[in-house]
Amino acid sequence: MVNSNTGVNLPALRSHNAALVLNLLRTAGEDGVSRLDLAERTGLTPQAVSKITGRLRAEGLAVDAGRRASTGGKPRTVLRLLPGAAHAVGLHLDRDELTAVLVDLSGTVIEANVVPLDLGAGAEVVMEVVTGEVAALATDTVLGVGVAMPGPLDHAAGVPHRVTRFPEWDGFPLRDALAARLRLPVVLDKDTNAAALGLALRGAGADSFAYLHLGTGLGAGLVLGGALYRGARTGAGEFGHQTIQLDGPVCGCGGRGCLEALCLAAVARGDLAGAARVLGAGAANLVSLLDIDRVLLGGRIVTGAAEPFVRGVRAVLEERARRGGEPVVPVALAQDSAHPVAEGAAQLVLAPVFGR
Amino acid sequence: MVNSNTGVNLPALRSHNAALVLNLLRTAGEDGVSRLDLAERTGLTPQAVSKITGRLRAEGLAVDAGRRASTGGKPRTVLRLLPGAAHAVGLHLDRDELTAVLVDLSGTVIEANVVPLDLGAGAEVVMEVVTGEVAALATDTVLGVGVAMPGPLDHAAGVPHRVTRFPEWDGFPLRDALAARLRLPVVLDKDTNAAALGLALRGAGADSFAYLHLGTGLGAGLVLGGALYRGARTGAGEFGHQTIQLDGPVCGCGGRGCLEALCLAAVARGDLAGAARVLGAGAANLVSLLDIDRVLLGGRIVTGAAEPFVRGVRAVLEERARRGGEPVVPVALAQDSAHPVAEGAAQLVLAPVFGR
DNA sequence: TCACTTAAGCAACGCTGTTGCCAAAGTGCA
DNA sequence: TGCACTTTGGCAACAGCGTTGCTTAAGTGA
């Protein structure tokens, strides 16, 4: 109940606690959690947990799943999330293809389809393709559709801004148009944010981390304090055009010495170690400024040559930690799922169910 | 009720809503707010607000304060915070002096004292001076003592780390030692964080902003989404050693091309415009990454030559906004109070009362 | 004067998590 | 095998939250 600007009444309290319990069930996965564990981890009384889990079982969201070994008394009954109780559709609108996935409550992919798509073909064509793909996936347990696309965009309003190379999307009310067409709730967000959310919910092993994505461009998704950080106008995570070399080479954005320009230039001339060093410097800036737990790397260029990138970025962060006498912030490759962005997009819909 | 990892019960709900109402009363200041305004802004029903304000009046935290003009019916009764109902002590432990202030609930300074202090004189001597100063200020309505000092430090544990030039503080359990001695709750935080919190509560005109402090060093306090952002290990805001010039001049920290080194070097050679340009580049990086609403500047060097700094930083941010076709993020001098850090330190104690 | 409007509290209510208690289901020793 | 003990977890009663329904207070305007 931290940092809310609105009053809270009993229904809100109830759903908050229910979401909390659901999230713990989700985290536990197949293993399940006992009621007393839930009580301890929520701070609620065992009796309150019994009531809450009773409701969740009645709604078909949770089930009993065996029992733990006894510790001298009645053994604990274990509860488990029923993943099939609800689903979400995740869409990744990329520049040249559309990925659509259906996931269940646990985040498991039930079905995935990839079709060609020209993001520049105009809203009407794109909406048509999207509608078809969603129709092919949607069941009556689908809670909504999450849509991820290249930024910048306005998450709160559900409106893309000037997508690089496809400026015609600027201002098109994509979320509302899709919601009306699909008759389902729709959530729109940046591809990097979706990927970061997916990582956070799959258990990135950190409460705060930065996901750095080096593909056609360089972007970041920030998870701070367990929640995706979007910023005041939901434009946070613009990482590629951080100045890291005052008066450096001119970048496509018009600035000079941008991280993205330097990084891609190094990649272009085959200097992966140099690219990693530049990326590492940017990562070190992030770590210092935001005091995050972890740095995760992803994107086409990184996955194509994971080892030099992970090692190069790690070296810069270790050097930084050594200087400051601070613990080293670990760097790792973002554990890949088959369609990280589309799955993260689906999590845009599921996250609120778990209070995230 | 966003982003809490603990369960919520009725007492917690009650204090949350009460804090929310208190915060609105605080924001309104002398003018006061009507019950119906409170209801609208909290989302609670008018009857709930009546009950809550009734309790606050019974506790002596709020009082009736006249009425608004009628709009065709019974005029609204206006409520006002009773600032003298509680107080807090704020301490600024600087390298060469100690500032101690007593503030009331509204943040108004009741009394302020500045005495010489050698931060390197050892914990025992410092504690002795602090105890004396707090005793001189404390009344029986004091809720606690907020302590601000140069970082880095661990806010959660209340333990300083390696304070530049005074490494002997590393690991000393300052918060607990002071709390035991003063028999009052104590909160410890970085000076830049305290200053930023003070600005946030005095109404910085923004929900998210960065306070950049250029004094003997360069630091930042981040307020994101209305709350002070401290990061995973409460070390966030390390702004001075952001790399902004790859392979640039060596900095005292051992790194190269740090913002602080470049900025201070420019100041040292009298090139304020150059310093402002460097600071602006760092600010632009912050704005892009975190999508904040506002940049506030402070610190001895900036206040000594406000105009060139504000203009220089603003120029860089305007240029950036122009390139991206985005709204310009305003830059301003942090509106100075007499003792910004000490007053902010006091707010470390008061902020929880208002749910911040 | 009187109809109307707006504000705000009293009383009853539904629902929350909590407390007190008890039954269920184990362990372990005699 | 029996019994004391431990641990789990639900039933029932309860205090207390915001909400709903309604009444009273306090204005405006014809």
XYZ file of C-alpha atoms in Angstrom, chain A residues 142-292:
151
model
C -8.732 -14.614 -22.623
C -8.495 -11.599 -20.337
C -7.074 -9.226 -22.897
C -4.457 -8.502 -25.519
C -1.029 -7.017 -24.911
C 0.607 -5.257 -27.829
C 4.327 -4.490 -27.989
C 5.900 -2.406 -30.722
C 8.959 -0.228 -31.286
C 8.820 3.061 -29.399
C 8.509 5.804 -28.616
C 4.865 5.626 -27.666
C 2.437 6.722 -24.997
C 1.538 3.715 -22.880
C -1.047 5.550 -20.793
C -2.969 6.772 -23.844
C -2.224 3.726 -25.972
C -0.925 5.828 -28.862
C 2.309 5.315 -30.840
C 4.571 8.286 -31.474
C 7.095 8.632 -34.259
C 8.164 5.039 -34.748
C 11.544 5.125 -36.488
C 11.063 4.665 -40.248
C 7.259 4.513 -39.830
C 6.243 8.021 -38.806
C 2.716 7.485 -40.149
C 1.808 5.771 -36.878
C 2.290 8.994 -34.942
C -0.905 9.753 -33.059
C -2.979 6.805 -34.281
C -5.179 5.619 -31.356
C -4.019 2.041 -31.753
C -5.086 0.698 -28.371
C -8.642 1.985 -28.507
C -9.085 1.030 -32.147
C -7.935 -2.517 -31.458
C -10.019 -2.788 -28.306
C -13.137 -1.783 -30.202
C -12.393 -4.236 -32.987
C -11.449 -7.174 -30.761
C -13.966 -6.441 -28.018
C -11.192 -7.155 -25.529
C -9.075 -4.984 -23.231
C -5.867 -3.959 -24.990
C -2.606 -2.726 -23.488
C 0.099 -1.064 -25.585
C 3.748 -0.758 -24.647
C 7.261 -0.567 -26.049
C 8.935 -3.788 -27.140
C 11.775 -3.304 -24.666
C 9.324 -2.741 -21.818
C 7.419 -5.887 -22.711
C 10.618 -7.899 -22.817
C 11.721 -6.496 -19.457
C 8.337 -7.264 -17.905
C 8.530 -10.783 -19.237
C 11.950 -11.207 -17.658
C 10.739 -9.747 -14.368
C 7.813 -12.138 -14.177
C 9.826 -15.151 -15.249
C 11.966 -14.387 -12.244
C 14.996 -12.475 -13.393
C 16.518 -13.136 -9.997
C 16.430 -9.466 -9.169
C 14.063 -6.904 -7.807
C 15.626 -4.165 -9.913
C 17.350 -4.673 -13.219
C 17.951 -3.137 -16.601
C 17.353 -5.059 -19.791
C 19.578 -3.691 -22.544
C 18.476 -4.592 -26.042
C 20.937 -4.243 -28.905
C 19.230 -5.004 -32.197
C 18.586 -2.595 -35.036
C 18.791 0.053 -32.327
C 19.736 0.203 -28.683
C 17.012 0.423 -26.054
C 16.424 -0.410 -22.433
C 13.646 -1.685 -20.226
C 13.904 -0.721 -16.575
C 12.463 -2.746 -13.730
C 12.835 -0.784 -10.501
C 11.651 -2.140 -7.199
C 9.930 -5.072 -8.876
C 7.808 -2.930 -11.178
C 8.306 -1.828 -14.743
C 9.380 1.815 -14.670
C 7.809 3.881 -17.428
C 8.392 7.445 -16.286
C 6.182 10.499 -16.243
C 5.056 10.356 -19.872
C 5.754 6.612 -20.217
C 8.791 7.365 -22.337
C 11.478 6.034 -19.986
C 14.164 3.674 -21.218
C 15.539 5.803 -24.025
C 18.998 4.395 -23.650
C 20.406 4.488 -27.153
C 20.832 8.223 -27.328
C 22.566 8.723 -24.029
C 25.580 10.925 -24.634
C 28.672 8.993 -23.685
C 31.233 10.849 -25.785
C 30.912 14.626 -25.638
C 31.459 16.018 -29.126
C 31.717 12.476 -30.439
C 30.633 11.303 -33.905
C 27.279 12.497 -35.195
C 24.361 10.126 -34.628
C 21.285 9.617 -36.767
C 19.249 11.364 -34.093
C 21.153 14.590 -34.652
C 23.090 14.362 -31.418
C 26.744 13.529 -30.969
C 28.490 10.690 -29.204
C 25.338 8.653 -28.608
C 25.738 5.209 -27.101
C 23.848 3.614 -29.981
C 25.909 5.226 -32.696
C 29.217 4.304 -31.067
C 28.069 0.803 -30.300
C 26.696 0.036 -33.756
C 29.722 1.607 -35.422
C 31.993 -0.725 -33.464
C 29.838 -3.697 -34.421
C 29.926 -2.620 -38.064
C 33.704 -2.645 -38.115
C 33.762 -6.029 -36.427
C 35.038 -4.716 -33.116
C 32.734 -6.591 -30.772
C 35.000 -6.024 -27.789
C 34.858 -2.298 -28.455
C 31.084 -2.393 -28.773
C 30.867 -4.289 -25.505
C 33.100 -1.754 -23.801
C 30.865 1.105 -24.932
C 27.770 -0.783 -23.865
C 29.452 -1.533 -20.552
C 30.140 2.134 -19.949
C 26.451 2.860 -20.499
C 25.498 -0.001 -18.214
C 27.862 1.270 -15.530
C 26.220 4.685 -15.711
C 22.846 3.024 -15.236
C 24.029 0.971 -12.296
C 25.548 3.998 -10.543
C 22.565 6.189 -11.097
C 19.815 3.716 -10.267
C 21.583 1.242 -7.971
C 20.097 -1.787 -9.698
